[in-house]
Amino acid sequence: MKRRQFITKASTLAGAGIASVGIAKASSNPKIKWRMTTSFPRNLDLLYGTSQRLADSVAAMSDGEFEIQVFAPGEIVPSTQVFDAVQNGTVEMGHSTSNYYHGKNKALSIDTCLPFGLTTRMQNAWYYAGGGTEILRELFDKYNIVNFPGGNSNTQMGGWFRKEVKTIADLKGLKFRIPGFGGEIFSRLGAIPQNIAVGDIYSSLEKGTIDATEFVGPYDDQRLGLQQVAPYYYTPGFWEGSAMLTFYVNKDAWNTLSPRNKIIFERAAAECNMWMAAQYDAKNPEALATVIKNGAKLRSFSKEILQAAYDVAQEIYTEEAEINEDFRKIYTHWKDFLNKEYQWFRVNENIFQQFMFSQFRRQS
Amino acid sequence: MKRRQFITKASTLAGAGIASVGIAKASSNPKIKWRMTTSFPRNLDLLYGTSQRLADSVAAMSDGEFEIQVFAPGEIVPSTQVFDAVQNGTVEMGHSTSNYYHGKNKALSIDTCLPFGLTTRMQNAWYYAGGGTEILRELFDKYNIVNFPGGNSNTQMGGWFRKEVKTIADLKGLKFRIPGFGGEIFSRLGAIPQNIAVGDIYSSLEKGTIDATEFVGPYDDQRLGLQQVAPYYYTPGFWEGSAMLTFYVNKDAWNTLSPRNKIIFERAAAECNMWMAAQYDAKNPEALATVIKNGAKLRSFSKEILQAAYDVAQEIYTEEAEINEDFRKIYTHWKDFLNKEYQWFRVNENIFQQFMFSQFRRQS
């Protein structure tokens, strides 16, 4: 992309959401030029849009001195090699989701989420006020990476199924596209987890190569048209009660930044983290209505499936903690935080919200 | 406060929470010097701490070019005159909560919250992605103020009561310290809302001048020791399902800022907004345990009281919309957003969270 196109695109995206205060023009001669490779194609506009928003914020706050150019998957490295590209210094930074690197070290998945884990509010509390950032930084440091929270999808949907699944027996032999710990849970429940690229999901469901797939939530899912080939749309995506994205910065690149540029980057990243969550919360309601109007049939996972999945998840975590010191250390901290948070939210936020939901049942 | 003390304090506060990347020293000769008057005394460290965090962020990101000095209530103007001081240009900016100015224009209360309103997530979605900022800016513009979300207490507690209240009859004649729309609701239910300064709450409860008070949530409330004189600690604070604070900037001062300083300010404010909510979520669980250990008896408002309060709240909003065009316009937008959000959260986030809560009931 040429410079002029790049700047124009940046200005357009920066104008979305909160009323922009005007983006400074990029300097014609920036002192710092970084490349950010992302895992998210441009048409997933909230995901890719958050990558671009970080670049815009940093450019504007540094008066164009610090420029970050964003690259879509495949332009430098594929979607799932962002972590490696940052670690190796191929690029100065990346934007991805750490559970893509589950095979490298399962402790990395905690950075995104664990199944039956924290909500978005709790996850932010852990990162920004509960010691989560500090303990995860020790892990990422082993990979020469400095990590920053970089957006959240909030609770994801459970995905698209060709047939209803009501019991554990219904999961037997089910070919379900689901990665990471979510896949391990379904595997223990008798399903057969699959890895299939996003572009191949529709045809795989149509042909019956797979029986079900998870993706994100209504706003992103509506683009795939899956209600045509897998009409049962399940809630909730219990393996991603929230799902955080992460900005990765190569540690050597980070260490070259001035204190001022470091705090500009850090504050910009934090703002992006909140911005994405706000966008999903604002846009998912209408998107859910759209997919239902287009034929999706909304279903909840049964208590039987939820409970079996929960119990299996605890077994998996216990086993992983026994063989993986990184996982054990971070998981122990995370689990202690999770216990306290749910006890508190159950009292106050939950009683308020349950009453509010009761009013909507009353009206509808 | 002398410059050296100011810088030292700033550095200390900036080190809290997320690992700081180092705060640049304030310039010895800043180009822009603003004064921020806040509504929050220094000992309420999350509230005042957020005021200070904004100043620290702006100073660090501008390399000391843009300095904001923070003043506690009474140092320039009292706690409840922040709005006026900013409007009149006595100070360039302030940090307060817009429902303190309920008497000026009840539409301002929507900026903080309405009883039975949005949760923190929903409120952020409204502000940053749902048009809330834009529609509120039109209101604040009439007062020569540019507004920015500036922190959130999240769902507040219902406060401290000397005796249990189970029915509407129990509210008859109850002298309850509660401001704004919350006070109007309790008034229609037979209680007598009171305005009493924070420093006088304990003695007023002890002497029986009042029967009950609301304040914030466990983290702030634990400092007041109210379980000694009003042991029943009620949940939820349905009049503040979330409660947003606001940074006010005098419009003339705002217009003097460069595009770069504007975006530095805006991003810093957004980060503060999230940071405060994360701090409360991280710190409230242990604080609740502390007040209970110290003698507080946790109670929930009855369905009878919640339902009556909800119904009365809807009447009050309808009446206000008939006589107040500002309120009508903003409330209509807000209410439409609220309806969509609760329908969506009820489906996905709620089913996930209810299952998680069920596991804690199972364990406990």
XYZ file of C-alpha atoms in Angstrom:
728
model
C 0.000 0.000 0.000
C 1.335 3.421 -0.890
C 1.862 6.052 1.769
C -1.019 8.243 0.646
C -3.481 5.346 0.669
C -2.227 4.284 4.069
C -2.799 7.700 5.595
C -6.271 8.027 4.090
C -7.321 4.643 5.424
C -5.962 5.488 8.843
C -7.947 8.713 9.007
C -11.168 6.988 7.993
C -10.909 4.279 10.612
C -9.949 6.718 13.307
C -13.211 8.566 12.721
C -15.323 5.569 13.738
C -16.787 5.313 17.199
C -16.169 8.149 19.624
C -16.113 11.518 17.940
C -12.559 11.900 16.773
C -10.579 14.917 17.711
C -8.685 14.900 14.452
C -5.755 12.750 13.497
C -2.471 14.506 12.901
C -0.976 13.866 9.510
C 1.799 11.324 9.496
C 5.168 12.958 9.405
C 6.878 12.782 6.063
C 9.909 11.513 7.906
C 8.980 9.447 10.969
C 11.813 8.674 13.376
C 10.403 5.267 14.230
C 8.849 2.973 11.634
C 7.384 -0.299 12.839
C 5.510 -3.043 11.040
C 2.564 -4.779 12.704
C 1.452 -8.097 11.278
C -2.049 -9.155 12.328
C -3.989 -12.402 12.421
C -7.162 -10.751 11.181
C -8.234 -10.069 7.619
C -9.430 -6.588 6.712
C -13.051 -7.664 6.280
C -13.295 -8.511 9.995
C -13.494 -4.802 10.617
C -13.581 -4.782 14.421
C -10.571 -7.071 14.723
C -8.458 -5.541 11.958
C -9.929 -2.140 12.833
C -8.408 -2.389 16.292
C -4.971 -3.118 14.824
C -5.318 -0.017 12.673
C -6.679 2.043 15.563
C -3.532 1.392 17.577
C -1.398 2.581 14.670
C -3.547 5.696 14.245
C -3.451 6.563 17.945
C 0.299 6.171 18.202
C 0.908 8.238 15.066
C -1.384 11.016 16.211
C -0.073 11.171 19.781
C 3.541 11.251 18.626
C 2.862 13.852 15.938
C 3.851 11.336 13.293
C 7.210 10.595 14.871
C 6.211 6.964 15.631
C 4.614 5.224 12.660
C 3.231 1.686 12.656
C 2.163 0.149 9.356
C -0.417 -2.631 9.593
C -0.220 -5.777 7.457
C -3.028 -8.255 6.943
C -2.427 -12.014 7.188
C -0.290 -13.311 4.347
C 1.243 -9.955 3.466
C 4.267 -10.728 5.635
C 3.427 -13.977 7.477
C 0.273 -16.107 7.736
C -2.405 -15.505 10.374
C -1.077 -18.097 12.800
C 2.605 -17.116 12.630
C 2.314 -13.656 14.171
C 3.843 -14.787 17.463
C 6.907 -16.285 15.761
C 7.397 -13.277 13.514
C 7.492 -10.975 16.544
C 9.670 -13.311 18.587
C 12.198 -13.562 15.757
C 12.188 -9.864 14.959
C 10.795 -10.332 11.443
C 8.430 -7.533 12.471
C 8.571 -5.200 15.452
C 5.051 -6.086 16.553
C 1.929 -8.132 15.939
C -1.745 -8.388 16.841
C -3.100 -11.838 17.472
C -4.724 -14.111 20.016
C -2.457 -16.197 22.206
C -4.552 -19.367 22.105
C -3.504 -19.692 18.445
C -0.153 -20.746 19.958
C -1.625 -23.372 22.271
C 0.623 -26.012 20.699
C 3.717 -23.993 21.621
C 2.884 -23.681 25.336
C -0.610 -24.193 26.739
C 0.089 -21.500 29.335
C -0.206 -18.981 26.489
C -3.901 -19.823 26.195
C -4.529 -18.268 29.614
C -3.589 -14.923 28.060
C -6.642 -15.191 25.788
C -8.953 -17.098 28.128
C -9.552 -20.513 29.607
C -12.881 -22.295 29.103
C -15.233 -21.486 32.004
C -13.058 -18.512 32.799
C -13.238 -14.798 33.451
C -15.751 -12.423 31.897
C -14.420 -9.349 30.101
C -14.788 -7.166 33.210
C -12.995 -9.719 35.355
C -10.276 -10.207 32.790
C -9.602 -6.465 32.633
C -9.557 -6.385 36.428
C -7.001 -9.203 36.442
C -4.785 -7.528 33.848
C -4.919 -3.933 34.979
C -5.388 -4.255 38.723
C -4.966 -7.864 39.780
C -1.399 -8.772 38.801
C -2.320 -10.589 35.585
C -0.131 -8.433 33.367
C 2.914 -8.893 35.580
C 2.644 -12.681 35.788
C 2.017 -13.050 32.052
C 4.914 -10.754 31.211
C 7.252 -13.293 32.835
C 5.961 -15.938 30.418
C 6.151 -13.751 27.313
C 9.616 -12.614 28.284
C 10.823 -16.150 27.586
C 9.764 -15.574 23.984
C 11.393 -12.135 23.719
C 7.935 -10.531 23.613
C 6.304 -7.731 25.638
C 2.520 -8.264 25.739
C -0.356 -5.773 25.973
C -4.108 -6.503 26.154
C -5.446 -5.730 22.696
C -9.218 -6.075 22.509
C -11.933 -8.463 23.577
C -14.741 -10.232 21.732
C -16.656 -10.628 25.045
C -18.571 -13.885 25.596
C -18.548 -15.697 22.285
C -21.397 -17.742 20.872
C -21.236 -21.536 20.946
C -21.255 -21.767 17.180
C -23.203 -23.367 14.351
C -24.484 -26.955 14.312
C -26.130 -28.899 11.496
C -28.191 -30.906 14.020
C -29.288 -30.196 17.560
C -27.072 -31.504 20.353
C -28.944 -32.109 23.591
C -27.010 -34.817 25.412
C -23.452 -36.037 25.738
C -24.475 -38.922 23.483
C -25.236 -36.385 20.722
C -21.592 -35.262 20.809
C -20.272 -38.744 20.005
C -18.306 -38.563 16.753
C -19.357 -34.945 16.114
C -16.824 -33.291 13.822
C -16.584 -29.847 15.433
C -14.216 -27.130 14.281
C -12.851 -25.815 17.590
C -9.236 -25.169 18.619
C -7.203 -25.275 21.836
C -8.577 -26.220 25.238
C -12.125 -26.038 23.839
C -11.175 -28.776 21.386
C -9.605 -30.864 24.162
C -12.804 -30.622 26.213
C -15.010 -31.728 23.321
C -12.588 -34.508 22.503
C -12.973 -35.960 26.003
C -16.735 -35.733 25.588
C -16.547 -37.890 22.451
C -16.478 -35.269 19.696
C -13.728 -34.985 17.078
C -12.225 -31.479 17.082
C -11.150 -30.135 13.691
C -8.852 -27.386 12.441
C -10.217 -25.730 9.323
C -9.348 -22.315 7.904
C -12.109 -19.690 8.078
C -12.442 -19.545 4.308
C -13.259 -23.249 4.146
C -15.873 -23.414 6.923
C -18.956 -22.884 4.767
C -18.091 -25.521 2.165
C -16.975 -28.002 4.840
C -20.348 -27.692 6.564
C -22.226 -27.853 3.277
C -20.424 -31.029 2.228
C -20.664 -32.551 5.695
C -16.894 -32.705 6.142
C -17.660 -31.158 9.522
C -20.887 -31.151 11.556
C -20.379 -27.923 13.474
C -18.113 -24.921 13.880
C -17.525 -22.190 16.394
C -16.432 -18.759 15.283
C -16.908 -15.503 17.263
C -20.294 -13.879 17.826
C -23.175 -12.519 15.766
C -21.375 -9.460 14.393
C -18.547 -11.454 12.806
C -20.564 -14.638 12.228
C -23.243 -12.907 10.135
C -20.733 -12.511 7.299
C -20.317 -16.268 6.903
C -23.976 -17.089 6.125
C -23.743 -20.320 8.125
C -27.460 -20.467 8.934
C -27.885 -21.824 5.380
C -25.852 -24.952 6.123
C -25.858 -25.251 9.942
C -28.973 -23.545 11.261
C -28.654 -24.289 15.000
C -26.857 -21.366 16.626
C -25.758 -22.285 20.148
C -25.191 -20.177 23.237
C -22.963 -19.714 25.162
C -19.412 -20.241 23.896
C -18.396 -21.461 27.335
C -14.809 -21.985 26.172
C -14.542 -18.243 25.561
C -16.496 -16.456 28.318
C -14.366 -13.592 27.174
C -11.556 -13.754 24.649
C -8.784 -11.237 24.776
C -6.554 -10.338 21.890
C -2.969 -9.311 22.486
C -0.520 -6.862 20.993
C 2.923 -8.474 20.889
C 6.021 -6.271 20.784
C 9.481 -7.625 20.110
C 11.435 -6.936 23.291
C 14.471 -5.500 21.511
C 12.255 -3.107 19.567
C 10.453 -2.144 22.782
C 13.726 -1.332 24.483
C 14.609 1.177 21.782
C 11.545 3.326 22.582
C 11.796 6.496 24.645
C 9.806 6.637 27.912
C 7.365 8.951 26.163
C 6.767 6.584 23.255
C 6.416 3.667 25.656
C 3.603 5.304 27.563
C 1.969 6.500 24.347
C 1.971 2.910 23.140
C 0.728 1.506 26.440
C -2.163 3.951 26.809
C -3.126 3.574 23.149
C -3.185 -0.220 23.527
C -5.366 -0.026 26.649
C -7.799 2.249 24.845
C -7.952 -0.234 21.947
C -8.661 -3.040 24.399
C -11.741 -1.255 25.724
C -12.789 0.096 22.339
C -13.125 -3.320 20.738
C -15.236 -4.659 23.602
C -17.504 -1.615 23.398
C -17.896 -2.055 19.645
C -18.910 -5.712 19.978
C -21.388 -4.902 22.748
C -22.933 -2.154 20.649
C -23.113 -4.152 17.416
C -23.908 -7.707 18.488
C -27.576 -7.110 19.428
C -28.649 -6.109 15.926
C -26.406 -8.731 14.357
C -28.089 -11.463 16.413
C -31.480 -10.226 15.240
C -30.195 -10.336 11.652
C -28.939 -13.933 11.746
C -32.190 -15.058 13.402
C -34.205 -13.225 10.736
C -32.101 -15.006 8.130
C -32.968 -18.426 9.512
C -30.684 -19.181 12.454
C -32.385 -21.183 15.226
C -31.127 -20.116 18.651
C -30.408 -22.930 21.126
C -28.751 -23.152 24.560
C -26.352 -25.909 25.490
C -28.067 -28.217 27.976
C -27.116 -28.313 31.632
C -25.892 -31.869 31.002
C -23.414 -30.740 28.369
C -22.321 -27.644 30.296
C -21.718 -29.602 33.492
C -19.817 -32.421 31.800
C -17.685 -29.899 29.927
C -16.982 -27.963 33.122
C -15.904 -31.088 34.985
C -13.678 -32.258 32.145
C -12.105 -28.788 31.912
C -11.068 -28.925 35.583
C -9.434 -32.322 34.972
C -7.532 -30.961 31.980
C -6.249 -27.953 33.960
C -5.154 -30.149 36.856
C -3.278 -32.467 34.503
C -1.609 -29.610 32.626
C -0.538 -27.962 35.878
C 1.232 -31.170 36.844
C 3.432 -31.244 33.748
C 3.772 -27.553 32.838
C 5.342 -25.209 35.382
C 4.413 -22.068 33.385
C 0.808 -23.177 33.284
C 0.747 -24.157 36.966
C 2.080 -20.800 38.115
C -0.226 -18.616 36.012
C -3.275 -20.859 36.403
C -2.987 -20.841 40.212
C -2.934 -17.035 40.263
C -5.756 -16.805 37.724
C -7.962 -19.357 39.514
C -7.637 -17.599 42.852
C -8.656 -14.335 41.188
C -11.569 -16.013 39.363
C -12.962 -17.460 42.606
C -13.030 -14.062 44.308
C -14.530 -12.323 41.294
C -17.433 -14.702 40.814
C -18.298 -14.567 44.515
C -18.514 -10.764 44.317
C -20.283 -10.486 40.953
C -22.788 -13.093 42.106
C -23.845 -10.799 44.942
C -24.157 -7.353 43.492
C -23.907 -7.153 39.699
C -25.865 -10.369 39.286
C -28.802 -9.421 41.522
C -29.088 -6.115 39.674
C -28.903 -7.740 36.249
C -31.319 -10.556 37.075
C -33.912 -8.028 38.126
C -33.353 -6.095 34.904
C -33.692 -9.249 32.793
C -36.948 -10.024 34.640
C -38.384 -6.729 33.375
C -37.638 -7.717 29.794
C -39.338 -11.071 30.245
C -42.294 -9.142 31.682
C -42.475 -6.802 28.698
C -41.880 -9.376 25.966
C 1.374 21.712 46.731
C 4.933 22.352 45.677
C 6.205 21.125 42.351
C 8.505 18.498 43.836
C 5.740 17.006 45.981
C 3.429 17.031 42.989
C 5.832 15.096 40.807
C 6.607 12.577 43.542
C 2.938 11.890 44.142
C 2.319 11.575 40.436
C 5.059 8.994 40.038
C 3.782 6.928 42.950
C 0.239 6.760 41.665
C 1.345 6.016 38.146
C 3.137 2.925 39.432
C -0.099 1.330 40.667
C -1.912 -1.250 38.593
C -0.445 -2.209 35.241
C 3.334 -2.274 35.268
C 4.294 1.259 34.483
C 6.646 1.985 31.662
C 8.102 4.948 33.470
C 6.659 8.394 33.725
C 8.628 11.137 32.061
C 9.632 13.945 34.361
C 7.502 17.024 34.105
C 9.146 19.684 32.043
C 10.557 22.569 34.017
C 8.728 24.838 31.631
C 5.451 23.315 30.393
C 3.805 25.093 27.462
C 0.310 24.310 28.746
C -0.622 24.466 32.419
C -4.117 23.458 33.394
C -5.818 23.116 36.755
C -8.223 20.228 37.422
C -10.585 20.568 40.360
C -12.107 17.282 41.513
C -15.116 16.270 43.579
C -13.191 13.541 45.369
C -11.007 13.831 48.447
C -7.529 12.301 48.356
C -8.414 9.487 50.757
C -10.858 8.015 48.208
C -7.828 6.753 46.354
C -9.541 5.187 43.328
C -11.613 8.283 42.633
C -8.934 10.878 43.301
C -6.345 8.442 41.948
C -8.080 8.507 38.574
C -7.954 12.306 38.480
C -4.230 12.110 39.151
C -3.732 9.295 36.649
C -5.121 11.477 33.860
C -2.676 14.226 34.768
C 0.220 11.753 34.871
C -0.666 10.213 31.525
C -1.008 13.541 29.772
C 2.264 14.835 31.204
C 4.155 11.695 30.237
C 2.721 11.434 26.725
C 3.413 15.102 25.983
C 6.937 14.931 27.451
C 5.921 17.429 30.107
C 4.655 19.973 27.604
C 1.059 19.648 28.858
C 0.791 19.763 32.643
C -2.401 19.361 34.649
C -2.318 20.040 38.371
C -5.003 18.305 40.440
C -6.831 20.032 43.291
C -8.915 18.305 45.939
C -12.362 19.618 46.927
C -12.156 22.928 48.730
C -8.717 23.857 47.440
C -10.287 25.889 44.637
C -14.032 25.155 44.787
C -16.163 22.752 46.837
C -16.896 19.211 45.708
C -20.273 20.041 44.179
C -19.200 23.145 42.254
C -16.821 21.499 39.803
C -19.260 21.833 36.918
C -19.728 25.564 37.477
C -16.009 26.198 37.876
C -15.318 24.560 34.515
C -18.255 26.242 32.810
C -17.118 29.654 34.014
C -13.458 29.091 33.225
C -12.335 29.356 36.862
C -10.384 26.196 36.024
C -9.627 24.603 32.660
C -11.033 21.248 33.715
C -12.698 19.183 36.417
C -13.454 15.622 37.455
C -16.866 14.969 38.908
C -20.082 13.053 38.491
C -22.854 14.694 36.511
C -25.697 13.599 38.775
C -24.309 16.044 41.371
C -25.826 18.674 39.039
C -29.256 17.070 38.887
C -30.821 20.288 40.152
C -29.352 22.210 37.204
C -30.760 19.951 34.504
C -31.962 16.414 35.158
C -30.718 15.394 31.715
C -27.198 15.665 33.145
C -27.927 12.684 35.389
C -28.111 10.421 32.332
C -24.397 11.105 31.834
C -23.717 9.322 35.147
C -26.547 6.797 35.068
C -30.274 6.477 35.477
C -31.738 4.117 38.095
C -32.402 0.710 36.524
C -30.049 1.642 33.731
C -27.049 0.376 31.836
C -24.308 -1.809 33.295
C -20.703 -0.628 32.937
C -20.180 -2.666 29.760
C -23.368 -1.332 28.228
C -22.549 2.221 29.235
C -19.128 2.014 27.599
C -20.767 0.554 24.511
C -23.200 3.470 24.439
C -20.465 6.073 24.867
C -17.767 4.680 22.609
C -19.767 2.866 19.949
C -23.461 3.670 20.309
C -23.706 7.426 19.831
C -23.884 8.295 23.539
C -20.893 10.614 23.479
C -22.205 12.546 20.511
C -25.688 13.122 21.940
C -24.350 14.107 25.369
C -21.822 16.488 23.827
C -24.741 18.516 22.464
C -26.053 18.924 26.012
C -22.692 19.796 27.574
C -21.998 22.241 24.773
C -24.799 24.416 26.155
C -22.694 24.749 29.303
C -19.455 25.500 27.441
C -18.102 22.100 28.477
C -16.568 19.208 26.495
C -17.208 15.910 28.341
C -15.190 12.681 28.490
C -16.048 9.440 30.320
C -13.829 9.428 33.400
C -14.183 6.207 35.384
C -16.889 3.921 36.698
C -17.731 2.550 40.146
C -19.639 -0.345 38.496
C -22.856 -1.521 40.194
C -22.974 0.199 43.547
C -24.239 -1.309 46.757
C -27.647 -0.314 48.121
C -26.150 1.185 51.242
C -26.347 0.940 54.990
C -29.579 0.640 57.008
C -30.094 0.720 60.780
C -33.074 -1.637 60.475
C -34.080 -4.165 57.857
C -36.439 -2.979 55.114
C -38.514 -5.760 53.612
C -41.688 -4.125 52.340
C -42.808 -0.793 50.946
C -44.384 -0.152 54.344
C -40.911 -0.339 55.908
C -39.816 2.605 53.742
C -42.519 4.899 55.141
C -40.816 7.873 56.789
C -37.340 6.352 56.380
C -34.747 9.118 56.414
C -32.407 7.919 53.667
C -29.372 9.841 52.462
C -29.672 9.458 48.667
C -29.452 12.134 45.966
C -30.920 12.707 42.511
C -33.349 10.371 40.775
C -32.666 7.713 43.413
C -33.965 10.137 46.032
C -37.016 10.947 43.902
C -37.846 7.247 43.621
C -37.593 6.662 47.371
C -39.632 9.793 48.020
C -42.508 8.421 45.946
C -42.257 5.175 47.907
C -42.744 7.068 51.182
C -39.160 7.590 52.327
C -37.631 11.000 53.064
C -34.455 11.523 51.007
C -31.686 13.489 52.719
C -28.599 15.386 51.606
C -25.740 15.002 54.071
C -22.023 15.536 53.479
C -19.867 12.411 53.547
C -18.029 13.545 56.690
C -21.291 13.740 58.631
C -22.780 10.375 57.663
C -21.435 8.347 60.581
C -22.577 10.730 63.302
C -25.962 11.266 61.623
C -26.586 7.515 61.633
C -25.296 7.155 65.181
C -27.599 9.909 66.452
C -30.522 8.699 64.383
C -30.744 11.919 62.366
C -30.915 9.561 59.405
C -31.947 5.894 59.238
C -29.915 4.839 56.212
C -27.362 6.005 53.678
C -26.060 4.926 50.344
C -22.447 5.542 49.393
C -20.477 3.589 46.752
C -19.393 -0.028 47.196
C -17.342 -2.110 49.622
C -13.923 -0.678 48.715
C -14.895 2.915 49.479
C -17.520 2.091 52.096
C -15.122 0.118 54.314
C -13.404 3.363 55.295
C -16.549 4.761 56.880
C -17.056 1.992 59.477
C -20.825 2.173 59.020
C -21.440 -1.431 60.140
C -21.057 -0.108 63.698
C -24.117 2.149 63.417
C -26.123 0.731 60.479
C -25.318 -2.966 60.148
C -27.662 -3.978 57.303
C -25.729 -3.676 54.043
C -28.110 -3.856 51.099
C -27.604 -5.053 47.538
C -27.994 -3.920 44.805
C -27.754 -0.143 44.395
C -30.383 -0.295 41.676
C -30.213 3.485 41.179
C -26.592 3.086 40.090
C -26.301 -0.137 38.077
C -23.169 1.525 36.923
C -22.084 5.071 37.728
C -19.808 6.906 35.385
C -17.626 9.809 36.344
C -16.860 12.538 33.850
C -13.916 14.731 32.971
C -15.199 18.210 32.127
C -13.083 20.498 29.956
C -13.872 24.159 29.453
C -14.621 24.512 25.751
C -12.447 27.577 25.247
C -9.505 25.807 26.884
C -10.154 22.731 24.747
C -10.101 24.794 21.584
C -6.613 26.055 22.360
C -5.159 22.524 22.275
C -3.254 21.211 19.273
C -4.661 18.129 17.503
C -1.897 16.089 19.112
C -2.712 17.248 22.629
C -6.403 16.675 22.000
C -5.889 13.044 21.108
C -3.429 12.568 23.965
C -6.093 13.873 26.326
C -8.868 11.795 24.791
C -6.958 8.503 24.846
C -5.669 9.164 28.370
C -9.221 9.837 29.569
C -10.525 6.635 27.978
C -7.765 4.623 29.638
C -8.681 6.198 32.997
C -12.318 5.261 32.449
C -11.427 1.589 32.074
C -8.725 1.665 34.728
C -11.059 2.783 37.505
C -13.627 0.094 36.683
C -10.875 -2.551 36.681
C -9.588 -1.331 40.048
C -13.039 -1.527 41.659
C -13.649 -4.991 40.247
C -10.295 -6.190 41.544
C -10.623 -4.625 45.003
C -14.307 -4.930 45.890
C -14.315 -8.714 46.561
C -11.872 -8.532 49.463
C -13.423 -5.318 50.742
C -16.845 -6.986 50.916
C -15.310 -9.834 52.910
C -13.754 -7.263 55.232
C -16.954 -5.355 55.996
C -18.814 -8.632 56.592
C -16.037 -9.831 58.913
C -16.377 -6.515 60.748
C -20.069 -7.039 61.368
C -22.006 -5.962 58.272
C -25.092 -8.097 57.600
C -25.659 -8.561 53.865
C -29.254 -8.243 52.659
C -30.966 -8.035 49.265
C -33.767 -5.632 48.501
C -37.002 -7.599 48.187
C -38.703 -8.147 44.863
C -41.570 -5.995 46.215
C -39.274 -3.016 46.750
C -37.350 -3.511 43.497
C -40.523 -3.779 41.441
C -42.204 -0.771 43.029
C -39.041 1.281 42.579
C -38.734 0.219 38.940
C -42.335 1.154 38.187
C -42.021 4.524 39.892
C -38.762 5.208 38.027
C -40.526 4.723 34.678
C -43.215 7.217 35.751
C -40.593 9.770 36.745
C -38.759 9.439 33.399
C -41.991 9.790 31.446
C -42.945 12.916 33.376
C -39.491 14.473 33.014
C -39.455 13.769 29.273
C -42.705 15.709 28.940
C -41.287 18.893 30.448
C -37.572 18.706 29.585
C -36.582 18.561 25.931
C -32.916 17.782 26.723
C -33.984 14.861 28.875
C -36.497 13.590 26.328
C -33.985 13.572 23.493
C -31.176 11.835 25.375
C -33.447 9.478 27.317
C -35.131 8.260 24.126
C -31.758 7.411 22.582
C -30.512 5.822 25.802
C -33.669 3.765 26.362
C -33.595 2.339 22.850
C -29.971 1.319 23.380
C -30.732 -0.169 26.814
C -33.542 -2.335 25.414
C -31.282 -3.847 22.755
C -28.410 -4.422 25.160
C -30.425 -6.257 27.790
C -31.993 -8.517 25.176
C -28.521 -9.500 23.950
C -26.814 -9.831 27.325
C -29.743 -11.911 28.553
C -29.023 -14.484 25.860
C -25.303 -14.979 25.824
C -23.396 -13.340 28.675
C -26.143 -14.181 31.148
C -26.394 -17.887 30.320
C -22.625 -18.184 30.629
C -22.523 -16.313 33.934
C -25.476 -18.135 35.464
C -23.788 -21.436 34.803
C -20.584 -20.139 36.379
C -22.459 -18.887 39.454
C -24.086 -22.316 39.758
C -20.631 -23.860 40.136
C -19.869 -21.575 43.051
C -23.124 -22.486 44.779
C -22.155 -26.116 44.214
C -18.716 -25.653 45.772
C -19.769 -23.452 48.692
